[in-house]
Amino acid sequence: MVKELRERTGLGMMECKKALTEADGDIERAIEDLRKNSGLKAAKKAGRTAAEGAIVTQVAEDGSFGAMLEVNSETDFVARDDNFKGFAAKVLAKVFESKSEDVAAIMEGELEDARNQLVQKIGENISVRRAAIVDAPAGGTVGAYVHGDRIGVLTVLQGGNPEVAKDIAMHVAAINPVVARPEEMPQEQLDKEKAIILAQPDMAGKPEQIAEKMVQGRLKKYLAENSLTEQPFVKDPNQSVAEYAKAAGGEVLGFTRFEVGEGIEKEEVDFAKEVMEQARR
């Protein structure tokens, strides 16, 4: 846990150990305390993601809607296998055709049989984890981008065109914003961030009015850094994503982002230790 906290914060071992002890082993609480006490600006997201697999997408020719799917395997070697890719394409086609996100219903019958056959052939567990359908409003368009089969994004624009929507999807894949627009940030998240700001060392002893101005300024910066429309566009940092869309006659309405294995912890195996144990038997 100390190692993970060090990787996420960049702080020293003893400082991380102390923070974990005081937080009763709760890494997220330890990070919050460190941000309050040391002025640590941010921490990396937990890197212990999960299963391997692939993200696949499909967008209607007229850009009116798009589908995205995550299919998991136990190793990324299998995720690169043509049989695995063919199975993922079949499931995606069903999701696209039915415009349904109900994975259990989609997998009934023929596709579940195909999954079982693939498991028998490959010797690894294969699972269809989740699906998303994104619709564009009248006059809008959906764009899609997949990076390395591991990160997939669907974006929705009012106006604009498919190329612009795809470019913005690429930005979302790279930068991973929290929300599409500042006003969409949950109040709970803002309250949490405000508490962290108020507890930082340079806020101590400040008059209430000055402290409030500082808090509002930092919250504004936080919203700009974490809201898609306010972020500098990756292809041209001199303009925001909203400005890029507007120049093409579009407006960003939202996005959906999948990353393989996010939120699923994967057991780490020490292969050298495992081989040594086998050799001793």
Coordinates of C-alpha atoms in Angstrom, one line a residue:
M1 CA 0.0 0.0 0.0
V2 CA 2.9 2.3 0.7
K3 CA 4.3 1.6 -2.7
E4 CA 1.0 2.4 -4.4
L5 CA 0.7 5.6 -2.4
R6 CA 4.2 6.6 -3.4
E7 CA 3.5 5.9 -7.1
R8 CA 0.3 8.0 -7.0
T9 CA 1.7 11.0 -5.0
G10 CA 5.4 11.0 -5.7
L11 CA 6.0 11.6 -1.9
G12 CA 8.6 9.8 0.3
M13 CA 8.2 6.4 1.9
M14 CA 8.0 7.6 5.5
E15 CA 5.5 10.3 4.7
C16 CA 3.3 7.8 2.8
K17 CA 3.6 5.3 5.6
K18 CA 2.6 7.8 8.2
A19 CA -0.4 9.0 6.1
L20 CA -1.6 5.4 5.7
T21 CA -1.3 4.7 9.4
E22 CA -3.3 7.9 10.3
A23 CA -5.9 7.0 7.7
D24 CA -6.2 3.4 9.0
G25 CA -5.0 2.0 5.7
D26 CA -7.5 3.9 3.5
I27 CA -5.5 5.1 0.5
E28 CA -8.1 7.6 -0.8
R29 CA -8.4 9.1 2.7
A30 CA -4.6 9.2 3.0
I31 CA -4.4 11.1 -0.3
E32 CA -7.0 13.6 0.9
D33 CA -5.1 14.2 4.1
L34 CA -1.8 14.6 2.3
R35 CA -3.4 17.2 0.0
K36 CA -4.7 19.1 3.0
N37 CA -1.5 18.9 5.0
S38 CA 1.3 19.2 2.4
G39 CA -0.4 21.2 -0.4
L40 CA -0.2 18.2 -2.7
K41 CA -2.1 19.4 -5.8
A42 CA -3.3 16.0 -7.1
A43 CA -2.7 12.3 -7.2
K44 CA -2.6 9.8 -10.0
K45 CA -5.5 7.5 -10.3
A46 CA -5.1 4.0 -9.0
G47 CA -3.2 2.0 -11.6
R48 CA -4.4 -1.4 -10.4
T49 CA -6.9 -2.0 -13.1
A50 CA -8.3 -5.2 -14.0
A51 CA -8.9 -7.6 -16.7
E52 CA -7.5 -7.3 -20.2
G53 CA -9.6 -7.1 -23.3
A54 CA -10.7 -4.7 -26.0
I55 CA -13.0 -1.7 -26.6
V56 CA -14.8 -1.6 -30.0
T57 CA -17.1 1.0 -31.5
Q58 CA -19.4 1.6 -34.4
V59 CA -21.1 4.8 -35.6
A60 CA -24.1 5.0 -38.0
E61 CA -23.2 6.3 -41.4
D62 CA -25.3 9.4 -40.9
G63 CA -23.7 10.0 -37.4
S64 CA -27.1 9.8 -35.7
F65 CA -25.9 7.3 -33.1
G66 CA -23.0 5.2 -32.0
A67 CA -22.4 2.0 -30.0
M68 CA -19.4 1.0 -27.8
L69 CA -18.6 -2.3 -26.2
E70 CA -16.0 -3.7 -23.8
V71 CA -15.1 -7.4 -24.0
N72 CA -12.7 -8.9 -21.4
S73 CA -10.1 -11.6 -21.5
E74 CA -7.6 -12.8 -18.9
T75 CA -4.5 -11.7 -20.9
D76 CA -3.8 -9.1 -23.5
F77 CA -2.3 -11.8 -25.6
V78 CA -5.7 -13.3 -26.1
A79 CA -7.2 -9.8 -26.6
R80 CA -5.0 -9.5 -29.8
D81 CA -6.1 -12.9 -31.1
D82 CA -8.2 -12.8 -34.3
N83 CA -10.8 -15.2 -32.9
F84 CA -11.3 -12.9 -29.9
K85 CA -11.6 -9.8 -32.2
G86 CA -14.1 -11.7 -34.4
F87 CA -16.2 -12.5 -31.4
A88 CA -16.1 -8.9 -30.2
A89 CA -17.2 -7.7 -33.6
K90 CA -20.2 -10.0 -33.6
V91 CA -21.4 -8.8 -30.3
L92 CA -20.9 -5.2 -31.3
A93 CA -23.0 -5.8 -34.4
K94 CA -25.8 -7.1 -32.2
V95 CA -25.5 -4.1 -29.9
F96 CA -25.6 -1.8 -32.9
E97 CA -28.5 -3.5 -34.5
S98 CA -30.6 -3.7 -31.4
K99 CA -29.5 -0.3 -30.0
S100 CA -29.5 -2.0 -26.6
E101 CA -27.1 -1.7 -23.6
D102 CA -28.6 -4.8 -22.0
V103 CA -25.6 -7.1 -22.3
A104 CA -27.3 -10.1 -20.6
A105 CA -30.2 -10.0 -23.1
I106 CA -27.9 -9.5 -26.1
M107 CA -25.8 -12.5 -25.1
E108 CA -28.7 -14.9 -24.9
G109 CA -28.6 -17.8 -27.4
E110 CA -26.2 -17.8 -30.3
L111 CA -23.7 -15.3 -28.9
E112 CA -23.5 -17.1 -25.6
D113 CA -22.8 -20.3 -27.4
A114 CA -20.1 -18.6 -29.4
R115 CA -18.6 -17.2 -26.2
N116 CA -18.5 -20.7 -24.7
Q117 CA -16.9 -22.2 -27.8
L118 CA -14.2 -19.4 -27.7
V119 CA -13.5 -20.1 -24.1
Q120 CA -13.0 -23.8 -24.9
K121 CA -10.8 -23.0 -27.8
I122 CA -8.6 -20.4 -26.2
G123 CA -8.6 -21.8 -22.7
E124 CA -9.3 -18.4 -21.1
N125 CA -12.4 -16.9 -19.6
I126 CA -14.0 -14.4 -22.0
S127 CA -16.7 -12.0 -20.7
V128 CA -18.8 -9.2 -22.3
R129 CA -18.7 -6.5 -19.6
R130 CA -20.7 -3.5 -20.8
A131 CA -22.2 -1.7 -23.8
A132 CA -23.2 1.9 -24.5
I133 CA -25.5 3.5 -27.0
V134 CA -25.2 7.2 -27.6
D135 CA -27.8 9.2 -29.7
A136 CA -27.3 12.5 -31.3
P137 CA -30.1 15.1 -31.3
A138 CA -31.7 16.3 -34.6
G139 CA -28.9 18.1 -36.5
G140 CA -26.2 16.6 -34.3
T141 CA -23.6 14.0 -34.8
V142 CA -21.8 11.3 -32.9
G143 CA -18.0 10.7 -33.2
A144 CA -15.9 7.7 -32.1
Y145 CA -12.2 7.1 -31.4
V146 CA -10.5 4.0 -30.1
H147 CA -6.9 4.1 -28.9
G148 CA -4.9 0.9 -29.0
D149 CA -8.1 -1.2 -28.5
R150 CA -7.9 -0.2 -24.8
I151 CA -9.6 3.2 -24.6
G152 CA -12.8 4.0 -26.5
V153 CA -14.8 7.3 -26.6
L154 CA -18.1 8.3 -28.1
T155 CA -18.8 12.1 -28.3
V156 CA -22.0 13.9 -29.1
L157 CA -22.1 17.3 -30.8
Q158 CA -24.9 19.6 -31.8
G159 CA -24.0 20.6 -35.3
G160 CA -20.4 20.2 -36.4
N161 CA -19.4 17.1 -38.4
P162 CA -18.1 13.6 -37.9
E163 CA -14.4 14.6 -38.2
V164 CA -14.7 17.2 -35.5
A165 CA -16.6 14.8 -33.3
K166 CA -13.8 12.2 -33.8
D167 CA -11.1 14.7 -33.0
I168 CA -12.8 15.6 -29.7
A169 CA -13.2 11.9 -28.9
M170 CA -9.5 11.6 -29.4
H171 CA -9.0 14.5 -26.9
V172 CA -11.2 12.7 -24.3
A173 CA -9.3 9.5 -24.8
A174 CA -6.0 11.3 -24.1
I175 CA -7.0 13.8 -21.3
N176 CA -9.8 11.9 -19.6
P177 CA -12.0 14.9 -18.4
V178 CA -14.4 14.3 -15.5
V179 CA -17.4 16.0 -17.0
A180 CA -18.4 17.6 -20.4
R181 CA -19.2 21.1 -19.0
P182 CA -18.3 22.9 -15.7
E183 CA -22.0 23.0 -14.6
E184 CA -22.1 19.2 -14.7
M185 CA -19.6 18.8 -12.0
P186 CA -21.3 17.1 -9.0
Q187 CA -21.7 19.4 -6.0
E188 CA -20.4 16.7 -3.8
Q189 CA -17.1 16.8 -5.7
L190 CA -16.9 20.6 -5.5
D191 CA -17.5 20.5 -1.8
K192 CA -14.8 17.9 -1.4
E193 CA -12.4 20.0 -3.4
K194 CA -13.3 23.1 -1.5
A195 CA -12.5 21.3 1.8
I196 CA -9.1 20.3 0.5
I197 CA -8.3 23.8 -0.6
L198 CA -9.3 25.3 2.7
A199 CA -7.1 22.9 4.6
Q200 CA -4.0 23.6 2.6
P201 CA -1.1 25.4 4.4
D202 CA -1.2 28.7 2.5
M203 CA -4.9 29.2 3.5
A204 CA -4.1 29.3 7.2
G205 CA -4.8 32.7 8.9
K206 CA -6.3 34.3 5.8
P207 CA -9.3 36.7 6.4
E208 CA -12.6 35.1 5.5
Q209 CA -13.2 37.3 2.4
I210 CA -9.7 36.8 1.0
A211 CA -9.9 33.0 1.7
E212 CA -13.2 32.8 -0.1
K213 CA -11.8 34.6 -3.1
M214 CA -8.8 32.3 -3.2
V215 CA -11.1 29.3 -2.9
Q216 CA -13.3 30.4 -5.8
G217 CA -10.3 31.1 -8.0
R218 CA -8.9 27.6 -7.4
L219 CA -12.3 26.0 -7.9
K220 CA -12.6 27.8 -11.2
K221 CA -9.2 26.5 -12.2
Y222 CA -10.2 23.0 -11.0
L223 CA -13.4 23.1 -13.2
A224 CA -11.4 24.4 -16.2
E225 CA -8.9 21.5 -15.8
N226 CA -11.5 18.8 -15.5
S227 CA -14.3 20.0 -17.8
L228 CA -14.0 18.9 -21.5
T229 CA -15.3 22.2 -23.0
E230 CA -12.8 24.3 -21.0
Q231 CA -9.7 22.2 -21.6
P232 CA -7.0 23.3 -24.1
F233 CA -7.6 21.2 -27.2
V234 CA -4.8 18.6 -27.6
K235 CA -4.3 19.3 -31.3
D236 CA -4.2 23.1 -30.8
P237 CA -3.7 24.2 -27.1
N238 CA -4.3 27.8 -28.1
Q239 CA -8.0 27.1 -28.2
S240 CA -10.4 25.3 -25.9
V241 CA -12.3 22.3 -27.0
A242 CA -15.5 24.4 -27.0
E243 CA -13.8 26.9 -29.3
Y244 CA -12.6 24.2 -31.6
A245 CA -16.1 22.8 -31.9
K246 CA -17.7 26.2 -32.4
A247 CA -15.3 27.1 -35.2
A248 CA -16.8 24.1 -37.1
G249 CA -20.3 25.1 -36.3
G250 CA -20.7 22.6 -33.4
E251 CA -21.3 22.5 -29.7
V252 CA -20.2 19.8 -27.3
L253 CA -23.1 18.0 -25.6
G254 CA -21.4 15.1 -23.9
F255 CA -19.2 12.0 -24.1
T256 CA -18.9 8.4 -22.9
R257 CA -15.5 6.9 -22.2
F258 CA -14.6 3.3 -21.7
E259 CA -11.2 2.0 -20.6
V260 CA -10.4 -1.7 -20.5
G261 CA -10.6 -3.1 -17.0
E262 CA -11.2 0.2 -15.2
G263 CA -12.7 -0.4 -11.8
I264 CA -11.8 -4.1 -11.7
E265 CA -8.8 -5.2 -9.6
K266 CA -6.6 -7.8 -11.1
E267 CA -4.7 -10.2 -8.9
E268 CA -1.0 -9.7 -9.4
V269 CA 0.9 -12.9 -9.9
D270 CA 4.6 -13.2 -9.0
F271 CA 5.6 -15.7 -11.8
A272 CA 9.2 -16.2 -10.5
K273 CA 7.9 -17.1 -7.0
E274 CA 5.3 -19.4 -8.5
V275 CA 7.9 -21.2 -10.6
M276 CA 10.2 -21.6 -7.5
E277 CA 7.3 -23.1 -5.5
Q278 CA 6.5 -25.5 -8.3
A279 CA 10.2 -26.6 -8.5
R280 CA 10.3 -27.3 -4.8
R281 CA 7.4 -29.8 -5.0

